[in-house]
Coordinates of C-alpha atoms in Angstrom, one line a residue:
M12 CA -82.2 54.9 -40.1
L13 CA -82.0 54.8 -36.3
C14 CA -79.3 56.6 -34.1
S15 CA -77.5 54.3 -31.6
T16 CA -80.1 55.4 -29.3
L17 CA -83.7 56.3 -29.9
E18 CA -84.5 60.1 -29.4
T19 CA -87.9 59.8 -30.8
Y20 CA -91.2 57.9 -30.4
P21 CA -92.9 55.8 -31.9
V22 CA -90.4 54.4 -33.8
N23 CA -91.4 53.1 -37.3
L24 CA -90.9 49.4 -37.8
D25 CA -89.0 49.7 -40.8
E26 CA -86.4 51.5 -38.8
V27 CA -86.3 48.8 -36.3
I28 CA -85.7 46.3 -39.2
S29 CA -83.1 48.0 -40.7
L30 CA -81.5 48.3 -37.1
V31 CA -81.9 44.8 -36.2
A32 CA -80.5 43.6 -39.7
D33 CA -77.6 45.9 -39.2
V34 CA -76.6 44.5 -36.0
V35 CA -77.4 40.8 -36.7
A36 CA -75.1 41.1 -40.0
S37 CA -72.3 43.1 -38.1
M38 CA -72.4 40.1 -35.5
L39 CA -72.5 37.3 -38.3
D40 CA -69.8 39.3 -40.2
M41 CA -72.4 39.4 -43.2
E42 CA -73.7 42.3 -45.3
P43 CA -77.2 43.1 -44.0
H44 CA -78.8 43.2 -47.9
G45 CA -78.0 39.8 -47.7
L46 CA -80.2 38.8 -44.9
D47 CA -83.3 36.8 -45.3
L48 CA -85.5 38.6 -42.8
E49 CA -87.7 35.6 -42.2
Q50 CA -84.5 32.8 -41.8
P51 CA -84.2 31.4 -38.6
F52 CA -80.8 32.8 -36.9
H53 CA -79.5 29.4 -36.5
E54 CA -79.7 28.8 -40.0
L55 CA -77.5 32.0 -40.7
G56 CA -74.9 30.4 -38.1
M57 CA -75.6 32.2 -35.2
D58 CA -74.8 30.7 -31.9
S59 CA -76.3 30.9 -28.4
V60 CA -73.3 33.3 -27.0
I61 CA -74.2 35.5 -30.2
A62 CA -77.7 35.4 -29.2
V63 CA -77.2 36.3 -26.0
G64 CA -75.2 39.1 -27.1
L65 CA -77.8 40.8 -29.1
S66 CA -80.0 41.5 -26.4
A67 CA -77.2 43.1 -24.7
E68 CA -76.6 45.1 -28.1
F69 CA -80.4 46.2 -28.5
E70 CA -80.3 47.0 -24.8
D71 CA -77.5 49.4 -25.3
R72 CA -79.2 50.9 -28.5
L73 CA -82.5 51.2 -27.8
G74 CA -82.8 52.0 -24.1
V75 CA -84.8 49.0 -22.9
S76 CA -84.5 45.9 -20.5
L77 CA -84.6 42.7 -22.7
D78 CA -84.4 38.9 -21.8
P79 CA -81.1 37.5 -22.5
E80 CA -82.9 34.7 -24.6
L81 CA -84.8 37.1 -26.6
A82 CA -83.3 35.9 -30.1
L83 CA -83.8 32.5 -29.0
E84 CA -87.5 33.0 -28.7
H85 CA -87.5 35.6 -31.5
D86 CA -85.2 33.8 -34.2
S87 CA -85.6 35.8 -37.0
V88 CA -84.7 39.4 -38.2
S89 CA -88.6 40.1 -38.9
K90 CA -89.4 38.2 -35.6
I91 CA -87.5 40.1 -33.6
S92 CA -88.1 43.4 -35.0
R93 CA -91.4 43.1 -34.6
Y94 CA -91.1 42.3 -30.8
L95 CA -88.8 45.0 -30.3
H96 CA -91.0 47.6 -32.5
S97 CA -94.1 46.5 -29.9
Q98 CA -91.8 46.8 -26.8
L99 CA -90.9 50.6 -27.9
Q100 CA -94.5 51.3 -28.5
T101 CA -95.6 50.4 -24.9
G102 CA -92.5 52.3 -23.6

């Protein structure tokens, strides 16, 4: 599992998925294992305020600059994980 900040590259996609699921579940007051990785965030009850908060949380944890609308454009755990993974690979 990833630490609060990344210490080594490249990062395994499964580690990114785990981090994203943990953060999303925490922000939605859910258990990570109960998340459907493909379910759109709005179906999980995420509003735009929480979605913008996700970007800030990932910026803090991963040390990357992200668009505040990241979760609106990549609207599931799976989609946002793949996007973050690609960003981490390109540095």
